Coordinates of C-alpha atoms in Angstrom, one line a residue:
Chain A
M1445 CA 12.2 -11.2 35.0
S1446 CA 9.2 -9.9 33.1
G1447 CA 8.2 -7.8 36.1
S1448 CA 11.6 -6.0 35.9
K1449 CA 11.3 -5.0 32.2
C1450 CA 11.0 -1.4 31.0
T1451 CA 13.1 -0.1 33.9
R1452 CA 14.5 3.4 33.8
L1453 CA 18.3 3.1 33.3
S1454 CA 20.0 5.5 35.8
G1455 CA 22.4 5.8 38.7
A1456 CA 24.4 2.7 39.5
L1457 CA 22.4 0.5 37.1
V1458 CA 23.9 2.2 34.1
K1459 CA 27.4 1.0 34.9
Q1460 CA 26.1 -2.5 35.8
V1461 CA 24.3 -2.9 32.4
L1462 CA 27.3 -1.5 30.4
D1463 CA 29.6 -3.9 32.3
S1464 CA 27.4 -6.8 31.3
V1465 CA 27.8 -6.2 27.6
D1466 CA 30.8 -6.3 25.1
C1467 CA 28.9 -4.8 22.2
V1468 CA 26.4 -2.0 21.7
L1469 CA 24.3 -1.6 18.6
F1470 CA 22.8 1.8 17.9
D1471 CA 19.9 2.7 15.6
C1472 CA 20.8 6.1 14.1
D1473 CA 17.9 8.5 13.4
G1474 CA 16.1 9.5 16.6
V1475 CA 18.9 7.8 18.7
I1476 CA 22.3 9.3 17.9
W1477 CA 21.1 12.1 15.6
R1478 CA 17.9 13.8 14.5
G1479 CA 18.0 14.8 10.9
D1480 CA 21.3 16.6 10.5
Q1481 CA 22.0 17.2 14.1
A1482 CA 23.7 15.0 16.6
V1483 CA 21.7 14.2 19.8
P1484 CA 23.6 16.3 22.4
G1485 CA 26.2 14.1 24.2
A1486 CA 25.8 11.2 21.7
P1487 CA 29.2 11.5 20.1
Q1488 CA 30.9 11.5 23.5
V1489 CA 28.9 8.4 24.6
I1490 CA 29.9 6.4 21.5
N1491 CA 33.5 7.5 21.5
L1492 CA 33.9 6.7 25.2
L1493 CA 32.3 3.2 24.7
K1494 CA 34.9 2.5 22.1
E1495 CA 37.7 3.8 24.3
K1496 CA 36.5 1.4 27.0
G1497 CA 36.9 -1.5 24.5
K1498 CA 33.2 -2.0 23.6
K1499 CA 32.4 -3.0 20.0
V1500 CA 30.0 -0.4 18.6
F1501 CA 27.8 -0.9 15.5
F1502 CA 25.3 1.3 13.7
V1503 CA 22.2 -0.5 12.6
T1504 CA 19.7 1.4 10.5
N1505 CA 16.6 0.7 8.3
N1506 CA 17.3 3.8 6.2
S1507 CA 18.2 2.6 2.7
T1508 CA 19.2 6.0 1.2
K1509 CA 22.9 5.8 2.2
T1510 CA 25.8 3.5 1.5
S1511 CA 28.1 2.5 4.4
K1512 CA 30.6 5.0 3.1
M1513 CA 28.1 7.8 3.2
Y1514 CA 27.2 6.8 6.8
V1515 CA 30.8 7.0 7.9
H1516 CA 31.0 10.5 6.3
K1517 CA 27.9 11.7 8.2
L1518 CA 29.0 10.1 11.4
S1519 CA 32.5 11.7 11.2
T1520 CA 31.0 15.1 10.3
L1521 CA 28.8 15.0 13.5
G1522 CA 31.8 13.9 15.7
F1523 CA 31.3 10.2 15.9
K1524 CA 34.3 7.9 15.4
A1525 CA 33.3 5.2 13.0
S1526 CA 34.6 3.0 10.2
E1527 CA 32.7 1.4 7.2
G1528 CA 32.7 -2.1 8.7
E1529 CA 30.7 -0.9 11.8
V1530 CA 27.8 0.4 9.7
F1531 CA 24.8 -1.8 8.8
G1532 CA 22.2 0.0 6.7
T1533 CA 19.5 -1.7 4.6
A1534 CA 21.1 -0.6 1.3
Y1535 CA 24.2 -2.7 2.3
C1536 CA 22.3 -5.5 4.1
S1537 CA 19.9 -6.0 1.1
A1538 CA 22.8 -6.5 -1.2
M1539 CA 24.4 -8.9 1.3
Y1540 CA 21.0 -10.8 1.7
L1541 CA 20.7 -11.3 -2.1
K1542 CA 24.3 -12.3 -2.4
T1543 CA 24.7 -14.6 0.6
V1544 CA 21.2 -15.9 1.6
C1545 CA 19.6 -16.0 -1.9
G1546 CA 22.7 -16.7 -3.9
L1547 CA 21.0 -14.5 -6.6
E1548 CA 22.3 -15.1 -10.1
G1549 CA 20.7 -12.5 -12.3
K1550 CA 19.7 -8.8 -12.3
V1551 CA 17.6 -6.8 -9.8
Y1552 CA 14.7 -4.7 -10.8
L1553 CA 15.3 -1.9 -8.3
I1554 CA 12.8 0.5 -6.7
G1555 CA 15.3 2.4 -4.6
S1556 CA 18.1 4.9 -4.3
D1557 CA 21.5 5.6 -5.8
A1558 CA 22.9 4.1 -2.5
M1559 CA 21.1 0.8 -3.1
R1560 CA 22.4 0.7 -6.7
D1561 CA 25.9 1.3 -5.4
E1562 CA 25.8 -1.3 -2.7
L1563 CA 24.4 -3.9 -5.2
E1564 CA 27.1 -3.1 -7.6
A1565 CA 29.7 -3.4 -4.9
V1566 CA 28.8 -7.1 -4.4
G1567 CA 28.7 -7.7 -8.1
I1568 CA 24.9 -7.6 -8.6
Q1569 CA 23.6 -5.8 -11.7
Q1570 CA 20.4 -3.8 -11.6
T1571 CA 18.1 -2.1 -14.0
G1572 CA 18.8 1.5 -13.0
V1573 CA 17.3 4.1 -10.7
G1574 CA 15.5 7.5 -11.2
P1575 CA 12.1 8.5 -12.7
D1576 CA 9.9 6.1 -14.7
H1577 CA 7.3 8.4 -16.2
V1578 CA 4.0 7.3 -17.8
S1579 CA 3.7 6.5 -21.4
G1580 CA 1.0 4.7 -23.4
K1581 CA -2.2 3.1 -22.1
P1582 CA -3.1 0.2 -19.9
S1583 CA -2.6 -2.5 -22.5
D1584 CA 0.9 -1.1 -23.1
W1585 CA 1.6 -1.1 -19.3
A1586 CA 0.6 -4.7 -19.1
N1587 CA 3.0 -5.6 -21.8
V1588 CA 6.0 -3.4 -20.8
P1589 CA 9.3 -4.9 -22.1
L1590 CA 10.9 -7.0 -19.3
D1591 CA 14.6 -7.7 -19.0
P1592 CA 14.9 -11.5 -19.1
D1593 CA 17.9 -11.4 -16.8
V1594 CA 15.9 -9.9 -13.9
K1595 CA 15.5 -12.6 -11.2
A1596 CA 14.6 -10.3 -8.2
V1597 CA 12.6 -7.2 -7.4
V1598 CA 14.0 -5.1 -4.6
V1599 CA 12.0 -2.3 -3.0
G1600 CA 13.6 0.4 -0.8
F1601 CA 13.0 4.1 -0.3
D1602 CA 12.5 5.8 -3.6
E1603 CA 11.5 9.4 -4.1
H1604 CA 10.8 8.6 -7.7
F1605 CA 8.3 5.9 -6.8
S1606 CA 5.5 5.9 -9.3
F1607 CA 2.6 3.9 -10.8
M1608 CA 4.8 2.7 -13.6
K1609 CA 7.3 1.3 -11.1
V1610 CA 4.6 -0.5 -9.2
N1611 CA 3.4 -1.9 -12.6
R1612 CA 6.8 -3.0 -13.7
A1613 CA 7.5 -4.7 -10.4
M1614 CA 4.2 -6.5 -10.6
Q1615 CA 4.9 -7.8 -14.1
Y1616 CA 8.3 -9.1 -12.9
L1617 CA 6.8 -10.6 -9.7
T1618 CA 4.2 -12.6 -11.6
Q1619 CA 7.0 -14.5 -13.4
P1620 CA 7.9 -17.8 -11.9
G1621 CA 10.9 -17.8 -9.6
C1622 CA 11.3 -14.0 -9.2
L1623 CA 12.6 -13.1 -5.8
F1624 CA 10.9 -10.3 -3.8
V1625 CA 12.9 -8.4 -1.2
G1626 CA 12.1 -5.2 0.7
T1627 CA 14.5 -3.1 2.8
N1628 CA 12.0 -2.5 5.6
R1629 CA 8.3 -1.8 6.5
D1630 CA 8.7 1.6 8.3
T1631 CA 5.4 3.5 7.6
R1632 CA 7.0 6.9 8.0
L1633 CA 10.3 8.6 7.9
P1634 CA 10.3 11.0 10.9
L1635 CA 11.9 14.4 10.6
E1636 CA 12.6 17.3 12.9
G1637 CA 9.8 19.1 14.7
G1638 CA 7.3 16.2 14.6
K1639 CA 7.2 16.3 10.8
A1640 CA 7.4 13.1 8.7
V1641 CA 7.2 11.9 5.1
P1642 CA 5.9 8.5 3.9
G1643 CA 8.3 5.6 4.6
T1644 CA 9.4 2.6 2.5
G1645 CA 6.6 0.5 4.1
C1646 CA 4.0 2.4 2.1
L1647 CA 5.8 1.8 -1.2
L1648 CA 6.4 -1.9 -0.4
Q1649 CA 2.7 -2.4 0.6
A1650 CA 1.5 -1.0 -2.8
V1651 CA 3.8 -3.4 -4.7
E1652 CA 2.8 -6.4 -2.5
M1653 CA -0.9 -5.7 -3.1
A1654 CA -0.4 -5.5 -6.9
A1655 CA 1.8 -8.6 -7.0
Q1656 CA -0.4 -10.5 -4.5
R1657 CA 2.8 -11.6 -2.8
Q1658 CA 4.7 -10.8 0.4
A1659 CA 8.2 -9.5 0.2
Q1660 CA 11.0 -10.8 2.5
T1661 CA 12.2 -7.8 4.4
V1662 CA 15.8 -7.4 5.4
G1663 CA 15.6 -4.6 7.9
K1664 CA 14.7 -4.5 11.6
P1665 CA 12.9 -6.4 13.2
N1666 CA 14.1 -9.2 10.9
H1667 CA 17.1 -11.0 12.6
F1668 CA 19.1 -10.7 9.3
M1669 CA 20.3 -7.3 10.4
F1670 CA 21.9 -8.9 13.4
D1671 CA 23.1 -11.9 11.4
C1672 CA 25.0 -9.5 9.2
V1673 CA 26.8 -8.1 12.3
A1674 CA 27.4 -11.6 13.8
S1675 CA 28.8 -12.9 10.5
K1676 CA 31.5 -10.3 10.4
F1677 CA 32.3 -10.0 14.1
D1678 CA 32.6 -12.4 17.0
V1679 CA 29.6 -11.3 19.1
D1680 CA 27.7 -13.1 21.9
P1681 CA 24.0 -12.0 21.6
A1682 CA 23.6 -12.3 25.4
R1683 CA 26.4 -9.7 25.8
C1684 CA 25.0 -7.2 23.3
L1685 CA 22.8 -4.2 23.9
M1686 CA 20.5 -2.9 21.2
V1687 CA 19.7 0.8 21.6
G1688 CA 16.8 2.3 19.6
D1689 CA 13.9 4.7 19.5
R1690 CA 11.3 2.4 17.9
L1691 CA 9.6 -0.5 19.7
D1692 CA 8.4 -2.2 16.6
T1693 CA 11.8 -2.3 14.8
D1694 CA 14.7 -1.7 17.2
I1695 CA 13.4 -3.3 20.4
M1696 CA 11.7 -6.1 18.5
L1697 CA 15.0 -6.9 16.7
G1698 CA 16.7 -7.1 20.1
S1699 CA 14.0 -9.4 21.4
N1700 CA 14.1 -11.6 18.2
C1701 CA 17.9 -12.0 18.6
G1702 CA 18.2 -12.4 22.4
L1703 CA 19.9 -9.1 22.9
K1704 CA 19.5 -6.8 25.9
T1705 CA 17.3 -3.8 24.8
L1706 CA 17.3 -0.1 25.6
L1707 CA 14.7 2.4 24.4
T1708 CA 15.7 6.0 24.1
L1709 CA 13.0 8.7 24.1
T1710 CA 14.6 11.1 21.6
G1711 CA 12.7 9.6 18.7
V1712 CA 9.4 7.9 17.8
S1713 CA 8.2 5.6 20.7
T1714 CA 7.2 6.5 24.2
V1715 CA 7.3 4.7 27.6
A1716 CA 3.5 4.7 27.7
E1717 CA 3.5 2.6 24.4
A1718 CA 6.0 0.2 25.9
E1719 CA 4.0 -0.1 29.1
A1720 CA 0.8 -0.8 27.0
H1721 CA 2.6 -3.6 25.2
Q1722 CA 3.8 -5.0 28.6
K1723 CA 0.3 -4.9 30.1
S1724 CA -1.4 -6.3 26.9
G1725 CA -0.8 -9.9 27.9
C1726 CA -0.2 -10.5 24.2
A1727 CA 2.8 -12.7 23.6
E1728 CA 3.8 -11.0 20.4
R1729 CA 3.7 -7.6 21.9
Q1730 CA 6.0 -8.6 24.8
G1731 CA 8.8 -8.5 22.2
M1732 CA 8.3 -4.7 22.0
V1733 CA 8.9 -4.1 25.7
P1734 CA 12.5 -2.9 26.2
D1735 CA 14.6 -4.1 29.2
Y1736 CA 15.5 -0.4 29.9
Y1737 CA 14.8 3.1 28.8
V1738 CA 16.6 6.5 29.0
E1739 CA 15.5 10.0 28.1
S1740 CA 18.5 10.3 25.8
I1741 CA 21.6 8.2 25.3
A1742 CA 23.4 11.2 27.0
D1743 CA 22.1 9.6 30.2
L1744 CA 24.9 7.0 29.8
L1745 CA 27.6 9.7 29.9
P1746 CA 28.2 10.0 33.7
A1747 CA 28.8 6.2 34.0
L1748 CA 31.3 6.4 31.1
Q1749 CA 33.1 9.5 32.4
G1750 CA 33.4 8.2 36.0
Chain B
M33 CA -32.8 -21.0 0.5
S34 CA -29.1 -21.0 1.3
G35 CA -28.8 -24.6 -0.1
S36 CA -30.2 -23.3 -3.5
K37 CA -27.5 -20.6 -3.9
C38 CA -24.9 -20.6 -6.7
T39 CA -27.3 -22.3 -9.2
R40 CA -26.6 -22.3 -12.8
L41 CA -29.1 -20.1 -14.6
S42 CA -30.4 -21.9 -17.7
G43 CA -33.5 -23.2 -19.3
A44 CA -36.9 -22.2 -17.8
L45 CA -35.2 -20.7 -14.8
V46 CA -33.9 -17.7 -16.8
K47 CA -37.3 -16.4 -17.7
Q48 CA -38.5 -17.1 -14.1
V49 CA -35.7 -15.0 -12.6
L50 CA -36.0 -12.2 -15.2
D51 CA -39.8 -12.1 -14.5
S52 CA -39.1 -11.6 -10.8
V53 CA -37.1 -8.4 -11.3
D54 CA -37.9 -4.9 -12.7
C55 CA -34.3 -3.7 -12.7
V56 CA -30.9 -5.1 -13.7
L57 CA -27.6 -3.6 -12.7
F58 CA -24.6 -4.6 -14.8
D59 CA -20.9 -4.3 -13.9
C60 CA -19.1 -3.4 -17.2
D61 CA -15.5 -4.8 -17.6
G62 CA -15.6 -8.6 -17.7
V63 CA -19.4 -8.5 -17.9
I64 CA -20.7 -6.6 -20.9
W65 CA -17.3 -5.9 -22.4
R66 CA -13.7 -6.9 -22.1
G67 CA -11.2 -4.1 -22.8
D68 CA -12.5 -2.5 -26.0
Q69 CA -14.7 -5.4 -27.2
A70 CA -18.3 -6.2 -26.3
V71 CA -18.9 -9.6 -24.9
P72 CA -20.7 -11.4 -27.8
G73 CA -24.4 -11.1 -27.4
A74 CA -24.2 -8.6 -24.6
P75 CA -25.6 -5.6 -26.5
Q76 CA -28.7 -7.6 -27.6
V77 CA -29.3 -8.8 -24.0
I78 CA -29.2 -5.3 -22.7
N79 CA -31.3 -3.8 -25.5
L80 CA -33.9 -6.5 -25.3
L81 CA -34.1 -6.1 -21.5
K82 CA -34.9 -2.4 -22.1
E83 CA -37.5 -3.2 -24.8
K84 CA -39.2 -5.5 -22.3
G85 CA -39.5 -2.6 -19.9
K86 CA -36.7 -3.4 -17.5
K87 CA -34.7 -0.6 -16.0
V88 CA -31.0 -1.2 -16.8
F89 CA -28.1 0.4 -15.0
F90 CA -24.3 0.3 -15.4
V91 CA -22.4 0.2 -12.1
T92 CA -18.6 0.2 -12.3
N93 CA -15.7 0.7 -9.9
N94 CA -13.6 2.1 -12.8
S95 CA -12.8 5.8 -12.0
T96 CA -11.2 6.8 -15.3
K97 CA -14.3 7.7 -17.2
T98 CA -17.1 10.3 -16.8
S99 CA -20.7 9.2 -17.3
K100 CA -20.6 10.9 -20.6
M101 CA -17.5 8.9 -21.6
Y102 CA -19.3 5.7 -20.6
V103 CA -22.3 6.5 -22.8
H104 CA -19.9 7.1 -25.7
K105 CA -18.2 3.7 -25.2
L106 CA -21.5 1.9 -24.7
S107 CA -23.0 3.4 -27.9
T108 CA -19.9 2.6 -29.9
L109 CA -20.1 -1.1 -28.8
G110 CA -23.9 -1.3 -29.7
F111 CA -25.5 -0.8 -26.2
K112 CA -28.4 1.6 -25.9
A113 CA -27.6 3.8 -22.9
S114 CA -28.1 7.3 -21.5
E115 CA -26.0 9.3 -19.0
G116 CA -28.4 8.8 -16.1
E117 CA -28.1 5.0 -16.3
V118 CA -24.3 5.0 -15.7
F119 CA -22.8 5.0 -12.2
G120 CA -19.0 5.0 -12.2
T121 CA -16.9 5.8 -9.2
A122 CA -15.7 9.1 -10.7
Y123 CA -19.4 10.3 -10.7
C124 CA -20.3 8.5 -7.4
S125 CA -17.3 10.0 -5.5
A126 CA -18.4 13.5 -6.5
M127 CA -22.0 12.7 -5.4
Y128 CA -20.7 11.2 -2.2
L129 CA -18.7 14.3 -1.3
K130 CA -21.6 16.6 -2.3
T131 CA -24.6 14.8 -0.8
V132 CA -23.2 12.6 2.1
C133 CA -20.3 14.7 3.3
G134 CA -21.7 18.1 2.3
L135 CA -18.1 19.1 1.5
E136 CA -17.4 22.8 1.6
G137 CA -13.9 23.2 0.4
K138 CA -11.5 21.9 -2.2
V139 CA -10.3 18.4 -2.9
Y140 CA -6.7 17.3 -3.1
L141 CA -7.1 14.8 -5.9
I142 CA -5.1 11.7 -6.8
G143 CA -7.0 10.6 -9.8
S144 CA -7.9 11.1 -13.5
D145 CA -9.2 13.8 -15.7
A146 CA -12.6 12.1 -15.5
M147 CA -12.6 12.5 -11.7
R148 CA -11.7 16.2 -12.0
D149 CA -14.6 16.7 -14.5
E150 CA -17.2 14.9 -12.3
L151 CA -16.1 17.0 -9.3
E152 CA -16.4 20.2 -11.2
A153 CA -19.8 19.2 -12.6
V154 CA -21.1 19.2 -9.0
G155 CA -19.3 22.4 -8.2
I156 CA -16.4 21.0 -6.2
Q157 CA -13.0 22.6 -6.8
Q158 CA -9.9 20.4 -6.9
T159 CA -6.2 21.0 -6.9
G160 CA -5.5 19.6 -10.4
V161 CA -4.4 16.3 -12.0
G162 CA -1.2 15.1 -13.8
P163 CA 2.4 14.5 -12.8
D164 CA 3.9 15.7 -9.5
H165 CA 7.6 15.2 -9.9
V166 CA 10.2 15.2 -7.2
S167 CA 12.0 18.3 -6.1
G168 CA 14.0 19.1 -3.0
K169 CA 14.8 16.9 -0.1
P170 CA 12.9 15.2 2.8
S171 CA 12.6 18.4 4.9
D172 CA 11.1 20.2 1.9
W173 CA 8.7 17.4 1.3
A174 CA 7.5 17.5 4.9
N175 CA 6.9 21.2 4.5
V176 CA 5.2 21.2 1.0
P177 CA 2.9 24.2 0.7
L178 CA -0.6 23.1 1.4
D179 CA -3.7 24.8 0.0
P180 CA -5.7 26.0 3.1
D181 CA -9.0 25.5 1.2
V182 CA -8.4 21.7 0.9
K183 CA -10.8 19.8 3.1
A184 CA -10.7 16.4 1.5
V185 CA -8.3 14.0 -0.1
V186 CA -9.8 11.8 -2.8
V187 CA -7.9 8.8 -4.3
G188 CA -8.8 7.0 -7.5
F189 CA -6.9 5.4 -10.3
D190 CA -4.0 7.7 -11.3
E191 CA -1.3 6.7 -13.8
H192 CA 0.7 9.7 -12.5
F193 CA 0.6 8.3 -8.9
S194 CA 4.0 9.1 -7.3
F195 CA 5.8 9.4 -4.0
M196 CA 5.2 13.2 -4.0
K197 CA 1.5 12.6 -4.3
V198 CA 1.5 10.1 -1.4
N199 CA 3.4 12.7 0.6
R200 CA 1.1 15.6 -0.2
A201 CA -2.0 13.5 0.6
M202 CA -0.4 12.5 3.9
Q203 CA 0.4 16.1 4.8
Y204 CA -3.3 17.1 4.2
L205 CA -4.6 14.0 6.0
T206 CA -2.7 14.8 9.2
Q207 CA -4.6 18.1 9.4
P208 CA -7.7 18.0 11.6
G209 CA -11.0 17.5 9.9
C210 CA -9.7 16.5 6.5
L211 CA -12.0 14.0 4.8
F212 CA -10.5 10.9 3.1
V213 CA -12.4 9.2 0.3
G214 CA -11.3 6.4 -2.1
T215 CA -13.1 5.3 -5.2
N216 CA -12.5 1.5 -4.6
R217 CA -10.1 -1.1 -3.3
D218 CA -9.7 -3.3 -6.5
T219 CA -6.1 -4.6 -6.3
R220 CA -5.8 -5.1 -10.0
L221 CA -7.3 -3.8 -13.3
P222 CA -7.7 -6.9 -15.4
L223 CA -7.0 -6.6 -19.2
E224 CA -7.3 -8.9 -22.2
G225 CA -5.5 -12.3 -22.2
G226 CA -5.1 -12.7 -18.5
K227 CA -2.9 -9.6 -18.2
A228 CA -3.5 -6.9 -15.6
V229 CA -2.0 -3.7 -14.2
P230 CA -2.1 -2.5 -10.6
G231 CA -5.5 -1.2 -9.4
T232 CA -6.6 1.7 -7.3
G233 CA -6.5 -0.5 -4.1
C234 CA -2.7 -0.5 -4.3
L235 CA -2.5 3.3 -4.5
L236 CA -5.1 3.8 -1.7
Q237 CA -3.3 1.4 0.5
A238 CA 0.0 3.3 0.2
V239 CA -1.8 6.6 1.2
E240 CA -3.7 4.9 4.0
M241 CA -0.4 3.5 5.5
A242 CA 1.3 6.9 5.3
A243 CA -1.6 8.8 6.7
Q244 CA -2.3 6.1 9.3
R245 CA -6.0 6.5 8.5
Q246 CA -8.6 4.4 6.7
A247 CA -10.4 6.0 3.7
Q248 CA -14.1 5.7 3.2
T249 CA -14.5 4.0 -0.2
V250 CA -17.4 4.7 -2.4
G251 CA -17.2 1.8 -4.9
K252 CA -18.6 -1.7 -4.7
P253 CA -19.1 -3.5 -2.4
N254 CA -20.0 -0.3 -0.5
H255 CA -23.8 0.2 -0.6
F256 CA -23.4 3.8 -1.6
M257 CA -23.2 2.7 -5.3
F258 CA -26.7 1.3 -5.0
D259 CA -27.9 4.2 -2.9
C260 CA -26.9 6.4 -5.9
V261 CA -29.1 4.4 -8.2
A262 CA -32.0 4.3 -5.6
S263 CA -31.8 8.0 -5.0
K264 CA -32.4 8.8 -8.7
F265 CA -34.8 6.0 -9.6
D266 CA -37.7 4.3 -7.9
V267 CA -36.3 0.8 -7.4
D268 CA -37.2 -2.0 -5.0
P269 CA -34.0 -3.8 -4.0
A270 CA -35.9 -7.2 -3.8
R271 CA -36.8 -6.7 -7.5
C272 CA -33.3 -5.9 -8.7
L273 CA -30.7 -8.2 -10.1
M274 CA -27.0 -7.4 -9.8
V275 CA -24.8 -9.0 -12.6
G276 CA -21.1 -9.0 -12.1
D277 CA -17.8 -11.0 -12.6
R278 CA -16.3 -10.3 -9.2
L279 CA -17.4 -12.0 -6.0
D280 CA -15.7 -9.5 -3.7
T281 CA -17.2 -6.4 -5.3
D282 CA -20.2 -7.1 -7.5
I283 CA -21.8 -10.0 -5.7
M284 CA -20.9 -8.6 -2.3
L285 CA -22.6 -5.3 -3.2
G286 CA -25.8 -7.2 -4.2
S287 CA -25.7 -9.1 -0.9
N288 CA -25.1 -5.9 1.1
C289 CA -28.1 -4.2 -0.5
G290 CA -30.6 -7.2 -0.6
L291 CA -30.5 -7.6 -4.4
K292 CA -30.6 -10.9 -6.3
T293 CA -27.1 -11.7 -7.6
L294 CA -25.8 -13.3 -10.8
L295 CA -22.1 -14.2 -11.4
T296 CA -20.9 -14.2 -15.0
L297 CA -17.8 -16.2 -15.9
T298 CA -16.4 -13.9 -18.6
G299 CA -14.2 -12.0 -16.1
V300 CA -12.3 -12.4 -12.8
S301 CA -14.1 -14.9 -10.5
T302 CA -14.8 -18.6 -10.9
V303 CA -17.6 -20.9 -9.7
A304 CA -15.0 -22.8 -7.7
E305 CA -14.2 -19.7 -5.7
A306 CA -17.9 -19.1 -5.2
E307 CA -18.4 -22.7 -4.0
A308 CA -15.4 -22.3 -1.6
H309 CA -17.0 -19.3 0.0
Q310 CA -20.3 -21.2 0.3
K311 CA -18.6 -24.2 2.0
S312 CA -16.4 -22.0 4.3
G313 CA -19.1 -21.7 6.9
C314 CA -17.8 -18.1 7.4
A315 CA -20.6 -15.6 7.7
E316 CA -18.8 -12.8 5.9
R317 CA -17.9 -15.0 2.9
Q318 CA -21.5 -16.0 2.4
G319 CA -22.0 -12.5 1.0
M320 CA -19.7 -13.5 -1.9
V321 CA -21.9 -16.5 -2.9
P322 CA -24.1 -15.5 -5.9
D323 CA -27.7 -16.7 -6.2
Y324 CA -27.0 -17.7 -9.8
Y325 CA -24.2 -18.0 -12.4
V326 CA -24.0 -18.0 -16.2
E327 CA -21.0 -18.7 -18.5
S328 CA -21.8 -15.4 -20.2
I329 CA -24.7 -12.9 -20.1
A330 CA -25.4 -14.2 -23.7
D331 CA -27.0 -17.1 -21.8
L332 CA -29.9 -14.8 -21.1
L333 CA -30.6 -14.3 -24.8
P334 CA -32.9 -17.2 -25.6
A335 CA -35.3 -16.3 -22.8
L336 CA -35.4 -12.7 -24.0
Q337 CA -35.9 -13.6 -27.7
G338 CA -38.6 -16.2 -27.0

């Protein structure tokens, strides 16, 4: 079985693999779109999968959009989608705090408007988003007023990330019993043309180092993202296909949850990287070897149109 | 010899150890002062060491003060000191870029006014300090205008640290040939009463993760701090005593440079931690075992007054 991994998915094999699954989970950026453009052919692939009775889900580590915002973007780019099919880390973090942690108390939030909205949608209060500019001197920072109702620190992507936020998070996290949750550990947010900006992983790492504690992360490759799907829909992991462009998040999630895995080359990772993992002989790295790969998910189109 | 490490320095041993050295290097915070208060007895110790002909130096990882500012603080608290005796990481970073790197070009600076001033004092231009607030969207951030003269990114303590600064540093650091220097990796800046705020290490780590590169750090335990002293003064490492409150920076610096080492318990580290390193059997951790320890450097006073 291990010898047959990282196989190019083409010809008759496409139909064979699609017939073996009831459910397909897609990462978004680098898979079905890049920036604000759909990957050519991707809307047809997804709409045809649905027409053929497959369950389709969108599973993304990006924490800057609510499920509602994702449905709007998906529709604009030609994908048929409904809110219940979208699992972003803004939504999943809120679900994690509500269902797994049973949080009773407020969240100190380093994150986006979308994270605030998803927390509020499940009835969790938070301390607000936006800039937190410097005032005072170190002794003032060490004694910043803390909200006694805060029982969790949550870190996601935040363009207003600042020293004062790291400090405030650290002061909360050194209090007994304060939960610590991160959306994901992606080091960079890739953009069009090989460009990128720093990812949530950089922000989370700074807070972890200050607090001298590790956060529990909700995003891929943590199995909680798949648990979220499985808790809402009747899915058999063995009959699910996870499609993604990153070996360390998407493919690893699939491996962690017993899903079939498909790497698409329209994003971050390469076949050479997958092969290096395969040849490493390192058990942990085997989880980053996909079962199959395609140049683009458009390669699935002929089998669906046939 | 290894069996005799981590010995309490008291009685006749104090004079014996002081007689065996010509030069004493002191860390500042947690050693000779805490916050804005001198450690009781510390000014007398340092002034008496000088009267007895010892060379005394102040060696600190703190990057928020120029040498001139340190002399002002030292004088205010009753210590006799001159600019040439002070080695902070603002000054040492500038020296590192000038003498070791031979930098020709500007610095993109994440740091303090003091770092700007020390760079300018050695003729190195930089891009400015202070807030860098958010504007635009991710594609704008990935395409921020870069100064073509910038040939190095330097990261020190910066209360205006922000996402936009991490991003700008990352964009510079992905250009070929850009140098990457950090003042130090201290995870926290300890303050009075067991309080602390995030240290430069947290900021540096975020930039390193985004840039996917390691910085060269100038501060303790890197031997460059001692090289700075040795390049200006005629000192024999074997006849130097390094006095500090942190095992991982001060004592490790001493071990790295072949100095005698003295831990003082008025700051961060404890004897129990030192003993745990000693018993670990781990070669790297042996460098964090001091030769001697005192409750406070005031314990040196009787031998100096006698």
